[in-house]
Amino acid sequence: MRRIADVGAAVIGTGFIGTVHVEALRRIGVQVRGVLGSTPERGAARATTLGVPRAYDDLADLLRDPLVEVVHVTSPNDLHLPQTLAILAAGRHVVCEKPLAMSAAESRQLVDAAAASGLVNAANFNIRYYPLNQHAHDLVTGGGIGDVRLVTGRYFQDWLLLESDWNWRLQPERGGALRAVGDIGSHWLDLMAFVTGERIVAVMAELATFIEARHQPTGPVETFSTDRASETVTRAIATEDAATILLRFENGARGAVSISQISAGRKNSLQYEIDGAASSVAWDSEQPDQIWLGHRERANEILIKNPALMGPSGQAAAALPGGHVEGFGDTFAAHFRAVYADVVAGGPSSRRSYPTFADGHDEMLVNDAIAESARLGRWVAVVRDPTATAAASQEAHVR
Ligand SMILES: NC(=O)c1ccc[n+]([C@@H]2O[C@H](COP(=O)([O-])OP(=O)(O)OC[C@H]3O[C@@H](n4cnc5c(N)ncnc54)[C@H](O)[C@@H]3O)[C@@H](O)[C@H]2O)c1
């Protein structure tokens, strides 16, 4: 029988999140055969630092490596479509970062190509894999808080607060037409669909660009870097620093979310509260090992992550006993353990629980509706094409 240690993988992109992928893959026992950077020289330097056997010259070189069965795409958003199509065409399983693509038209192509290939495909919505978010999914979809009525929250960061802050995400041709929504809002929107088991069907969005010109360094910039470049050029900014969005869910629940990359002091603050007919549940990414359960007629509770006290999905995602905090990097290992069970088995199982390209596409459809709503200044329905609906319902069914 094949084991996870028999599987070889390669990672495209060696920046902030590519490094997290390499570390998580090693932790679960996958052989990381090599990495691909933006140039052979950058890739080679990162391979040395990470202790990875080789750096590939280009994607074709990577796809010629017979030891690579799975490719992780952690390059900027504009490369997700062409790289992932090439990977699937070469018969390799693929894990692609969020947002899945630049638009729903692109992500639709990825869903179709993945379905035609019969290969394992995963969208890296890793935040689902905090053990307590898996537990919340079991609790809420199992009716544990009653019918879901209100879904509220925020995702705030501050790393693009200053006009001297720069990253490829600010360029629509690299990051997409939506920036704060596509970059971090995508996590919150996917997470709420996952925890509630309800898809978003309509949105009313306002987008705000407070910093209308920024100083782009003439050299490369690392994500989350606070270094200040001495030589810059001034660029007009077209994408949103912040968004405020009203939501309607399939079951009639209402929601509201604020998204910002310019909230001083908020480094990476994702919060949600889901109010049901009987109880409420709330979680904060900056205190990921506890979840608040609100009640009307008995005392509220705080559940500290503990495999012995969580449902089966929470237990499966937890790698450490209660009292031993699991954080951002751990979610990647928990997600990849679920994905690689299918890789070892040779293809996607009908009972897969991890987020697939169908989920990534569904989130892109919500993003497109948000952009349209902000442009028109009114409510916009999320338009789902029939095949995507079938794929998403199948996903919902198997969970
Ligand atoms: N799941 C998460 O929590 C999470 C967090 C951060 C980023 N992301 C996603 O990961 C992706 C990368 O983000 P990042 O923050 O790591 O960016 P980054 O700028 O830190 O890294 C991007 C990497 O891609 C490489 N690259 C650029 N062009 C390339 C090419 N043609 N071929 C191969 N590699 C190339 C760059 O050299 C760099 O190493 C984005 O899609 C982003 O949305 C996800």
Tab-separated table of C-alpha atoms and ligand atoms in Angstrom:
chain	number	residue	atom	x	y	z
A	1	MET	CA	0.000	0.000	0.000
A	2	ARG	CA	1.256	3.485	-0.862
A	3	ARG	CA	2.189	5.826	1.961
A	4	ILE	CA	2.329	9.600	2.111
A	5	ALA	CA	6.126	9.341	2.358
A	6	ASP	CA	6.149	7.861	-1.177
A	7	VAL	CA	4.637	11.031	-2.678
A	8	GLY	CA	6.810	13.732	-4.260
A	9	ALA	CA	5.671	17.365	-4.565
A	10	ALA	CA	6.997	20.658	-5.922
A	11	VAL	CA	6.113	24.214	-4.917
A	12	ILE	CA	5.803	27.128	-7.361
A	13	GLY	CA	6.570	30.439	-5.642
A	14	THR	CA	9.101	30.778	-2.881
A	15	GLY	CA	7.784	33.884	-1.129
A	16	PHE	CA	5.783	34.295	2.073
A	17	ILE	CA	3.331	31.475	1.557
A	18	GLY	CA	5.419	29.138	-0.636
A	19	THR	CA	7.731	28.749	2.340
A	20	VAL	CA	4.779	27.798	4.577
A	21	HIS	CA	3.717	25.162	2.012
A	22	VAL	CA	7.219	23.628	1.937
A	23	GLU	CA	7.372	23.435	5.746
A	24	ALA	CA	3.854	21.943	6.096
A	25	LEU	CA	4.498	19.346	3.380
A	26	ARG	CA	7.660	18.192	5.104
A	27	ARG	CA	5.843	17.995	8.405
A	28	ILE	CA	3.232	15.575	7.045
A	29	GLY	CA	5.947	13.432	5.428
A	30	VAL	CA	5.682	14.436	1.743
A	31	GLN	CA	8.971	14.565	-0.184
A	32	VAL	CA	9.450	18.145	-1.414
A	33	ARG	CA	11.444	17.506	-4.607
A	34	GLY	CA	12.010	21.127	-5.609
A	35	VAL	CA	10.792	24.700	-5.956
A	36	LEU	CA	10.238	27.127	-8.825
A	37	GLY	CA	10.939	30.822	-8.284
A	38	SER	CA	10.419	33.857	-10.504
A	39	THR	CA	13.902	33.299	-11.966
A	40	PRO	CA	16.230	30.259	-11.839
A	41	GLU	CA	18.637	32.296	-9.684
A	42	ARG	CA	15.982	33.309	-7.114
A	43	GLY	CA	14.642	29.764	-7.047
A	44	ALA	CA	18.140	28.344	-6.491
A	45	ALA	CA	18.818	30.761	-3.633
A	46	ARG	CA	15.516	29.861	-1.935
A	47	ALA	CA	16.077	26.113	-2.496
A	48	THR	CA	19.395	26.441	-0.674
A	49	THR	CA	17.844	28.344	2.237
A	50	LEU	CA	14.948	25.888	2.509
A	51	GLY	CA	17.168	22.811	2.101
A	52	VAL	CA	15.139	21.587	-0.897
A	53	PRO	CA	17.019	19.263	-3.343
A	54	ARG	CA	16.549	21.343	-6.470
A	55	ALA	CA	15.254	24.517	-8.094
A	56	TYR	CA	13.633	24.164	-11.514
A	57	ASP	CA	14.517	26.464	-14.415
A	58	ASP	CA	10.892	26.923	-15.461
A	59	LEU	CA	7.503	25.193	-15.285
A	60	ALA	CA	8.301	22.872	-18.197
A	61	ASP	CA	11.448	21.750	-16.352
A	62	LEU	CA	9.377	21.099	-13.203
A	63	LEU	CA	6.770	19.102	-15.110
A	64	ARG	CA	9.488	16.894	-16.638
A	65	ASP	CA	10.464	15.702	-13.137
A	66	PRO	CA	8.896	12.210	-12.887
A	67	LEU	CA	9.153	12.288	-9.089
A	68	VAL	CA	6.683	15.181	-8.803
A	69	GLU	CA	3.076	13.974	-8.447
A	70	VAL	CA	1.591	17.091	-6.841
A	71	VAL	CA	2.294	20.758	-7.582
A	72	HIS	CA	1.453	23.594	-5.192
A	73	VAL	CA	0.795	26.960	-6.872
A	74	THR	CA	1.784	29.857	-4.593
A	75	SER	CA	2.703	32.431	-7.238
A	76	PRO	CA	0.914	35.813	-7.666
A	77	ASN	CA	-2.767	35.527	-8.632
A	78	ASP	CA	-2.348	36.226	-12.376
A	79	LEU	CA	-0.253	33.052	-12.733
A	80	HIS	CA	-2.723	30.678	-11.068
A	81	LEU	CA	-4.704	30.014	-14.283
A	82	PRO	CA	-1.881	29.371	-16.778
A	83	GLN	CA	0.267	27.439	-14.330
A	84	THR	CA	-2.574	25.287	-13.006
A	85	LEU	CA	-3.855	24.463	-16.509
A	86	ALA	CA	-0.336	23.344	-17.491
A	87	ILE	CA	-0.010	21.230	-14.317
A	88	LEU	CA	-3.335	19.459	-14.899
A	89	ALA	CA	-2.483	18.928	-18.584
A	90	ALA	CA	0.723	17.234	-17.434
A	91	GLY	CA	-1.318	14.840	-15.248
A	92	ARG	CA	-0.279	16.211	-11.842
A	93	HIS	CA	-2.527	16.768	-8.833
A	94	VAL	CA	-2.661	20.417	-7.772
A	95	VAL	CA	-3.126	22.578	-4.691
A	96	CYS	CA	-3.688	26.217	-5.694
A	97	GLU	CA	-3.626	29.273	-3.449
A	98	LYS	CA	-6.592	31.580	-3.008
A	99	PRO	CA	-8.035	33.535	-4.676
A	100	LEU	CA	-8.296	30.654	-7.143
A	101	ALA	CA	-7.999	32.962	-10.161
A	102	MET	CA	-8.398	36.561	-11.361
A	103	SER	CA	-12.118	36.223	-12.172
A	104	ALA	CA	-14.943	33.681	-12.128
A	105	ALA	CA	-14.478	33.204	-15.884
A	106	GLU	CA	-10.935	31.986	-15.155
A	107	SER	CA	-11.863	29.854	-12.152
A	108	ARG	CA	-14.623	28.224	-14.250
A	109	GLN	CA	-11.886	27.038	-16.642
A	110	LEU	CA	-9.986	25.536	-13.732
A	111	VAL	CA	-13.055	23.677	-12.428
A	112	ASP	CA	-13.675	22.250	-15.898
A	113	ALA	CA	-10.049	21.259	-16.474
A	114	ALA	CA	-9.815	19.620	-13.055
A	115	ALA	CA	-13.062	17.703	-13.563
A	116	ALA	CA	-11.912	16.479	-16.998
A	117	SER	CA	-8.556	15.365	-15.576
A	118	GLY	CA	-9.875	13.265	-12.697
A	119	LEU	CA	-6.974	14.615	-10.620
A	120	VAL	CA	-6.994	15.837	-7.038
A	121	ASN	CA	-7.621	19.600	-6.920
A	122	ALA	CA	-7.635	21.766	-3.808
A	123	ALA	CA	-8.043	25.495	-3.168
A	124	ASN	CA	-5.962	26.566	-0.200
A	125	PHE	CA	-8.618	27.980	2.130
A	126	ASN	CA	-6.434	26.988	5.050
A	127	ILE	CA	-8.370	29.019	7.652
A	128	ARG	CA	-11.047	26.329	7.579
A	129	TYR	CA	-8.429	24.078	9.167
A	130	TYR	CA	-8.087	25.760	12.531
A	131	PRO	CA	-9.468	22.849	14.578
A	132	LEU	CA	-12.165	25.030	16.156
A	133	ASN	CA	-13.411	26.178	12.730
A	134	GLN	CA	-13.814	22.528	11.763
A	135	HIS	CA	-15.636	22.018	15.072
A	136	ALA	CA	-17.835	25.069	14.379
A	137	HIS	CA	-18.706	23.579	10.966
A	138	ASP	CA	-19.854	20.328	12.617
A	139	LEU	CA	-21.753	22.253	15.296
A	140	VAL	CA	-23.543	24.736	13.033
A	141	THR	CA	-24.313	22.416	10.105
A	142	GLY	CA	-25.477	19.798	12.629
A	143	GLY	CA	-28.123	22.228	13.936
A	144	GLY	CA	-26.258	22.896	17.194
A	145	ILE	CA	-27.113	26.618	17.267
A	146	GLY	CA	-30.508	26.356	15.549
A	147	ASP	CA	-31.308	27.990	12.232
A	148	VAL	CA	-28.579	30.432	11.214
A	149	ARG	CA	-29.917	33.999	11.163
A	150	LEU	CA	-27.060	36.505	11.330
A	151	VAL	CA	-23.441	36.184	10.110
A	152	THR	CA	-21.180	39.120	10.917
A	153	GLY	CA	-17.485	39.838	11.161
A	154	ARG	CA	-14.381	41.390	9.772
A	155	TYR	CA	-10.969	40.746	8.314
A	156	PHE	CA	-8.555	43.586	9.115
A	157	GLN	CA	-4.816	44.021	8.446
A	158	ASP	CA	-2.560	47.095	8.546
A	159	TRP	CA	0.342	46.225	6.263
A	160	LEU	CA	-0.923	48.490	3.417
A	161	LEU	CA	-1.721	51.463	5.705
A	162	LEU	CA	0.961	53.828	4.379
A	163	GLU	CA	1.356	55.241	0.884
A	164	SER	CA	4.912	53.902	0.958
A	165	ASP	CA	3.584	50.310	1.383
A	166	TRP	CA	3.842	48.374	-1.873
A	167	ASN	CA	3.143	44.836	-3.106
A	168	TRP	CA	2.183	43.142	-6.394
A	169	ARG	CA	-1.366	42.822	-4.959
A	170	LEU	CA	-1.816	46.581	-5.605
A	171	GLN	CA	-1.506	46.048	-9.354
A	172	PRO	CA	-4.861	44.842	-10.784
A	173	GLU	CA	-3.094	43.035	-13.619
A	174	ARG	CA	-1.248	40.874	-11.046
A	175	GLY	CA	-3.682	40.661	-8.139
A	176	GLY	CA	-7.097	41.115	-9.752
A	177	ALA	CA	-9.695	43.875	-9.925
A	178	LEU	CA	-10.523	43.388	-6.231
A	179	ARG	CA	-7.647	43.666	-3.780
A	180	ALA	CA	-8.635	43.610	-0.069
A	181	VAL	CA	-11.719	41.528	-0.916
A	182	GLY	CA	-9.813	39.124	-3.193
A	183	ASP	CA	-6.783	38.846	-0.954
A	184	ILE	CA	-8.296	38.429	2.531
A	185	GLY	CA	-12.059	38.838	2.127
A	186	SER	CA	-11.947	35.611	0.091
A	187	HIS	CA	-10.909	33.719	3.246
A	188	TRP	CA	-13.765	35.182	5.343
A	189	LEU	CA	-16.392	34.598	2.657
A	190	ASP	CA	-15.284	31.006	2.084
A	191	LEU	CA	-15.067	30.350	5.828
A	192	MET	CA	-18.618	31.528	6.447
A	193	ALA	CA	-19.994	29.384	3.613
A	194	PHE	CA	-18.089	26.424	5.102
A	195	VAL	CA	-19.059	26.921	8.762
A	196	THR	CA	-22.735	27.645	8.051
A	197	GLY	CA	-23.118	25.241	5.112
A	198	GLU	CA	-24.999	28.073	3.362
A	199	ARG	CA	-23.883	29.810	0.188
A	200	ILE	CA	-24.033	33.578	-0.276
A	201	VAL	CA	-26.739	34.424	-2.822
A	202	ALA	CA	-26.703	38.251	-2.939
A	203	VAL	CA	-24.435	41.125	-1.917
A	204	MET	CA	-24.552	44.896	-1.460
A	205	ALA	CA	-21.016	46.244	-1.410
A	206	GLU	CA	-19.164	49.504	-1.034
A	207	LEU	CA	-15.462	49.658	-1.857
A	208	ALA	CA	-13.137	52.461	-0.730
A	209	THR	CA	-9.702	53.490	-1.987
A	210	PHE	CA	-8.362	55.962	0.584
A	211	ILE	CA	-4.801	55.971	-0.719
A	212	GLU	CA	-5.106	56.968	-4.354
A	213	ALA	CA	-1.374	57.047	-5.140
A	214	ARG	CA	1.427	54.902	-3.727
A	215	HIS	CA	5.202	54.795	-4.095
A	216	GLN	CA	6.372	51.673	-5.902
A	217	PRO	CA	10.001	50.677	-5.204
A	218	THR	CA	11.991	50.143	-8.364
A	219	GLY	CA	13.326	46.801	-6.964
A	220	PRO	CA	11.467	43.638	-5.747
A	221	VAL	CA	9.385	43.742	-2.527
A	222	GLU	CA	8.706	40.873	-0.114
A	223	THR	CA	5.107	40.415	1.110
A	224	PHE	CA	4.626	41.960	4.595
A	225	SER	CA	8.062	43.598	4.335
A	226	THR	CA	8.498	46.848	6.314
A	227	ASP	CA	11.741	47.855	4.569
A	228	ARG	CA	11.551	51.274	2.894
A	229	ALA	CA	13.002	51.573	-0.607
A	230	SER	CA	15.024	54.672	-1.438
A	231	GLU	CA	14.092	54.714	-5.129
A	232	THR	CA	10.384	54.691	-6.010
A	233	VAL	CA	7.935	55.710	-8.708
A	234	THR	CA	4.456	57.042	-7.869
A	235	ARG	CA	1.554	54.887	-9.088
A	236	ALA	CA	-2.181	55.630	-9.155
A	237	ILE	CA	-4.161	52.994	-7.217
A	238	ALA	CA	-7.407	51.595	-8.584
A	239	THR	CA	-8.149	48.785	-6.090
A	240	GLU	CA	-9.909	49.020	-2.725
A	241	ASP	CA	-8.151	49.499	0.615
A	242	ALA	CA	-11.367	48.554	2.414
A	243	ALA	CA	-14.839	47.145	1.793
A	244	THR	CA	-18.143	47.073	3.667
A	245	ILE	CA	-20.519	44.396	2.419
A	246	LEU	CA	-24.058	43.278	3.277
A	247	LEU	CA	-24.823	39.618	2.550
A	248	ARG	CA	-27.802	37.344	2.029
A	249	PHE	CA	-27.408	33.596	2.464
A	250	GLU	CA	-29.276	30.779	0.746
A	251	ASN	CA	-31.367	29.950	3.862
A	252	GLY	CA	-32.419	33.597	4.327
A	253	ALA	CA	-29.738	34.459	6.892
A	254	ARG	CA	-28.354	38.023	6.691
A	255	GLY	CA	-24.743	39.070	7.052
A	256	ALA	CA	-22.330	41.986	7.155
A	257	VAL	CA	-18.560	42.003	6.833
A	258	SER	CA	-15.889	44.711	6.879
A	259	ILE	CA	-12.585	44.083	5.151
A	260	SER	CA	-9.545	46.337	5.401
A	261	GLN	CA	-5.801	46.330	4.801
A	262	ILE	CA	-5.366	49.791	6.337
A	263	SER	CA	-6.468	49.287	9.987
A	264	ALA	CA	-3.529	50.408	12.142
A	265	GLY	CA	-2.569	47.799	14.707
A	266	ARG	CA	-4.603	44.985	13.179
A	267	LYS	CA	-1.971	42.612	11.839
A	268	ASN	CA	-4.180	39.730	10.732
A	269	SER	CA	-7.518	39.902	12.519
A	270	LEU	CA	-10.276	37.661	11.164
A	271	GLN	CA	-13.374	37.545	13.368
A	272	TYR	CA	-16.843	36.102	12.927
A	273	GLU	CA	-20.046	35.658	14.899
A	274	ILE	CA	-22.874	33.397	13.753
A	275	ASP	CA	-26.161	33.913	15.572
A	276	GLY	CA	-28.631	31.046	15.371
A	277	ALA	CA	-32.186	30.646	16.627
A	278	ALA	CA	-30.927	28.893	19.792
A	279	SER	CA	-27.261	29.909	20.372
A	280	SER	CA	-24.380	31.855	18.871
A	281	VAL	CA	-20.794	31.019	18.026
A	282	ALA	CA	-17.876	33.462	17.666
A	283	TRP	CA	-14.177	33.032	16.801
A	284	ASP	CA	-11.167	35.355	16.506
A	285	SER	CA	-8.057	34.360	14.520
A	286	GLU	CA	-5.826	36.153	17.020
A	287	GLN	CA	-7.054	33.771	19.748
A	288	PRO	CA	-7.474	30.703	17.552
A	289	ASP	CA	-7.520	28.087	20.295
A	290	GLN	CA	-10.794	29.224	21.818
A	291	ILE	CA	-14.328	29.650	20.567
A	292	TRP	CA	-17.211	31.488	22.270
A	293	LEU	CA	-20.621	29.873	22.517
A	294	GLY	CA	-23.408	32.298	23.444
A	295	HIS	CA	-26.666	31.242	25.111
A	296	ARG	CA	-29.801	33.062	26.243
A	297	GLU	CA	-30.984	30.957	29.190
A	298	ARG	CA	-27.776	29.522	30.560
A	299	ALA	CA	-24.248	30.739	31.034
A	300	ASN	CA	-22.109	31.373	27.959
A	301	GLU	CA	-19.205	29.013	27.315
A	302	ILE	CA	-15.652	29.243	26.041
A	303	LEU	CA	-14.429	26.013	24.495
A	304	ILE	CA	-10.652	25.711	24.518
A	305	LYS	CA	-9.427	23.557	21.621
A	306	ASN	CA	-9.247	20.012	22.882
A	307	PRO	CA	-9.515	16.927	20.687
A	308	ALA	CA	-11.449	15.191	23.471
A	309	LEU	CA	-14.139	17.897	23.470
A	310	MET	CA	-14.546	18.552	19.727
A	311	GLY	CA	-16.552	16.783	17.026
A	312	PRO	CA	-14.920	14.453	14.460
A	313	SER	CA	-13.814	17.196	12.028
A	314	GLY	CA	-12.215	19.237	14.825
A	315	GLN	CA	-10.463	16.144	16.102
A	316	ALA	CA	-9.143	15.289	12.637
A	317	ALA	CA	-7.675	18.796	12.206
A	318	ALA	CA	-6.007	18.913	15.636
A	319	ALA	CA	-2.419	17.712	15.848
A	320	LEU	CA	-1.753	18.664	19.470
A	321	PRO	CA	-3.521	18.042	22.794
A	322	GLY	CA	-5.636	20.729	24.508
A	323	GLY	CA	-3.654	23.655	25.905
A	324	HIS	CA	-1.045	23.489	23.130
A	325	VAL	CA	-1.924	26.321	20.761
A	326	GLU	CA	-2.230	25.537	17.049
A	327	GLY	CA	-1.730	28.443	14.697
A	328	PHE	CA	-1.507	29.585	11.076
A	329	GLY	CA	1.220	27.166	9.926
A	330	ASP	CA	-0.568	24.212	11.525
A	331	THR	CA	-3.677	24.820	9.394
A	332	PHE	CA	-1.670	24.094	6.244
A	333	ALA	CA	-0.521	20.731	7.618
A	334	ALA	CA	-4.101	19.830	8.617
A	335	HIS	CA	-5.426	20.832	5.183
A	336	PHE	CA	-2.679	18.970	3.302
A	337	ARG	CA	-3.230	15.810	5.386
A	338	ALA	CA	-6.816	15.723	4.060
A	339	VAL	CA	-5.739	16.447	0.456
A	340	TYR	CA	-2.885	13.931	0.425
A	341	ALA	CA	-5.158	11.127	1.639
A	342	ASP	CA	-6.768	11.422	-1.814
A	343	VAL	CA	-3.388	11.771	-3.543
A	344	VAL	CA	-2.212	8.527	-1.922
A	345	ALA	CA	-5.492	6.884	-2.978
A	346	GLY	CA	-4.877	8.052	-6.577
A	347	GLY	CA	-7.737	10.544	-7.075
A	348	PRO	CA	-10.519	12.595	-5.489
A	349	SER	CA	-12.800	10.565	-3.240
A	350	SER	CA	-16.557	11.123	-3.197
A	351	ARG	CA	-16.325	11.904	0.546
A	352	ARG	CA	-13.605	14.536	0.323
A	353	SER	CA	-13.927	17.238	2.955
A	354	TYR	CA	-11.244	19.694	1.813
A	355	PRO	CA	-11.977	22.816	-0.300
A	356	THR	CA	-11.768	22.047	-4.023
A	357	PHE	CA	-11.658	24.193	-7.160
A	358	ALA	CA	-15.484	24.159	-7.064
A	359	ASP	CA	-15.290	26.002	-3.730
A	360	GLY	CA	-12.635	28.369	-5.083
A	361	HIS	CA	-14.851	29.095	-8.093
A	362	ASP	CA	-17.920	29.656	-5.941
A	363	GLU	CA	-15.985	32.214	-3.899
A	364	MET	CA	-14.890	33.928	-7.142
A	365	LEU	CA	-18.556	34.199	-8.187
A	366	VAL	CA	-19.240	36.036	-4.905
A	367	ASN	CA	-16.237	38.312	-5.554
A	368	ASP	CA	-17.519	39.154	-9.038
A	369	ALA	CA	-20.949	40.016	-7.569
A	370	ILE	CA	-19.251	42.256	-4.967
A	371	ALA	CA	-17.379	44.159	-7.697
A	372	GLU	CA	-20.568	44.528	-9.718
A	373	SER	CA	-22.593	45.690	-6.692
A	374	ALA	CA	-20.003	48.335	-5.816
A	375	ARG	CA	-19.968	49.549	-9.428
A	376	LEU	CA	-23.778	49.751	-9.690
A	377	GLY	CA	-24.453	50.890	-6.104
A	378	ARG	CA	-27.168	48.261	-5.502
A	379	TRP	CA	-27.830	44.669	-4.430
A	380	VAL	CA	-26.509	42.093	-6.917
A	381	ALA	CA	-27.381	38.380	-7.000
A	382	VAL	CA	-24.564	35.817	-7.198
A	383	VAL	CA	-25.069	34.173	-10.577
A	384	ARG	CA	-24.189	30.491	-10.480
A	385	ASP	CA	-23.964	28.558	-13.717
A	386	PRO	CA	-25.734	25.172	-13.630
A	387	THR	CA	-22.578	23.017	-13.620
A	388	ALA	CA	-20.971	25.025	-10.837
A	389	THR	CA	-24.144	24.707	-8.816
A	390	ALA	CA	-24.108	20.953	-9.295
A	391	ALA	CA	-20.435	20.745	-8.297
A	392	ALA	CA	-20.954	22.926	-5.246
A	393	SER	CA	-24.065	20.979	-4.177
A	394	GLN	CA	-22.141	17.762	-4.515
A	395	GLU	CA	-19.437	19.228	-2.270
A	396	ALA	CA	-22.051	20.343	0.249
A	397	HIS	CA	-23.617	16.882	0.120
A	398	VAL	CA	-20.423	14.969	0.830
A	399	ARG	CA	-19.477	17.129	3.846
B	1	LIG	N1	-3.652	30.939	2.249
B	1	LIG	C1	-3.150	32.027	2.768
B	1	LIG	O1	-3.362	32.331	3.928
B	1	LIG	C2	-2.295	32.940	1.918
B	1	LIG	C3	-1.453	33.868	2.530
B	1	LIG	C4	-0.648	34.673	1.721
B	1	LIG	C5	-0.710	34.556	0.343
B	1	LIG	N2	-1.569	33.673	-0.221
B	1	LIG	C6	-1.644	33.555	-1.691
B	1	LIG	O2	-0.426	32.983	-2.154
B	1	LIG	C7	-0.016	33.589	-3.370
B	1	LIG	C8	1.386	34.189	-3.167
B	1	LIG	O3	1.338	35.160	-2.154
B	1	LIG	P1	2.653	35.548	-1.296
B	1	LIG	O4	2.176	36.387	-0.172
B	1	LIG	O5	3.446	34.320	-0.970
B	1	LIG	O6	3.438	36.438	-2.350
B	1	LIG	P2	5.003	36.688	-2.417
B	1	LIG	O7	5.196	37.884	-3.250
B	1	LIG	O8	5.598	36.673	-1.029
B	1	LIG	O9	5.529	35.398	-3.168
B	1	LIG	C9	5.203	35.122	-4.527
B	1	LIG	C10	6.286	34.252	-5.090
B	1	LIG	O10	5.977	33.920	-6.441
B	1	LIG	C11	7.194	33.979	-7.175
B	1	LIG	N3	6.942	34.161	-8.599
B	1	LIG	C12	6.638	35.298	-9.268
B	1	LIG	N4	6.531	35.029	-10.582
B	1	LIG	C13	6.757	33.708	-10.726
B	1	LIG	C14	6.799	32.824	-11.844
B	1	LIG	N5	6.594	33.280	-13.110
B	1	LIG	N6	7.046	31.518	-11.623
B	1	LIG	C15	7.266	31.052	-10.398
B	1	LIG	N7	7.253	31.836	-9.301
B	1	LIG	C16	7.000	33.144	-9.477
B	1	LIG	C17	7.947	35.148	-6.563
B	1	LIG	O11	9.323	35.061	-6.825
B	1	LIG	C18	7.663	34.906	-5.090
B	1	LIG	O12	8.583	34.009	-4.537
B	1	LIG	C19	-1.108	34.598	-3.722
B	1	LIG	O13	-2.031	34.000	-4.596
B	1	LIG	C20	-1.778	34.888	-2.388
B	1	LIG	O14	-3.127	35.275	-2.507
B	1	LIG	C21	-2.346	32.863	0.538
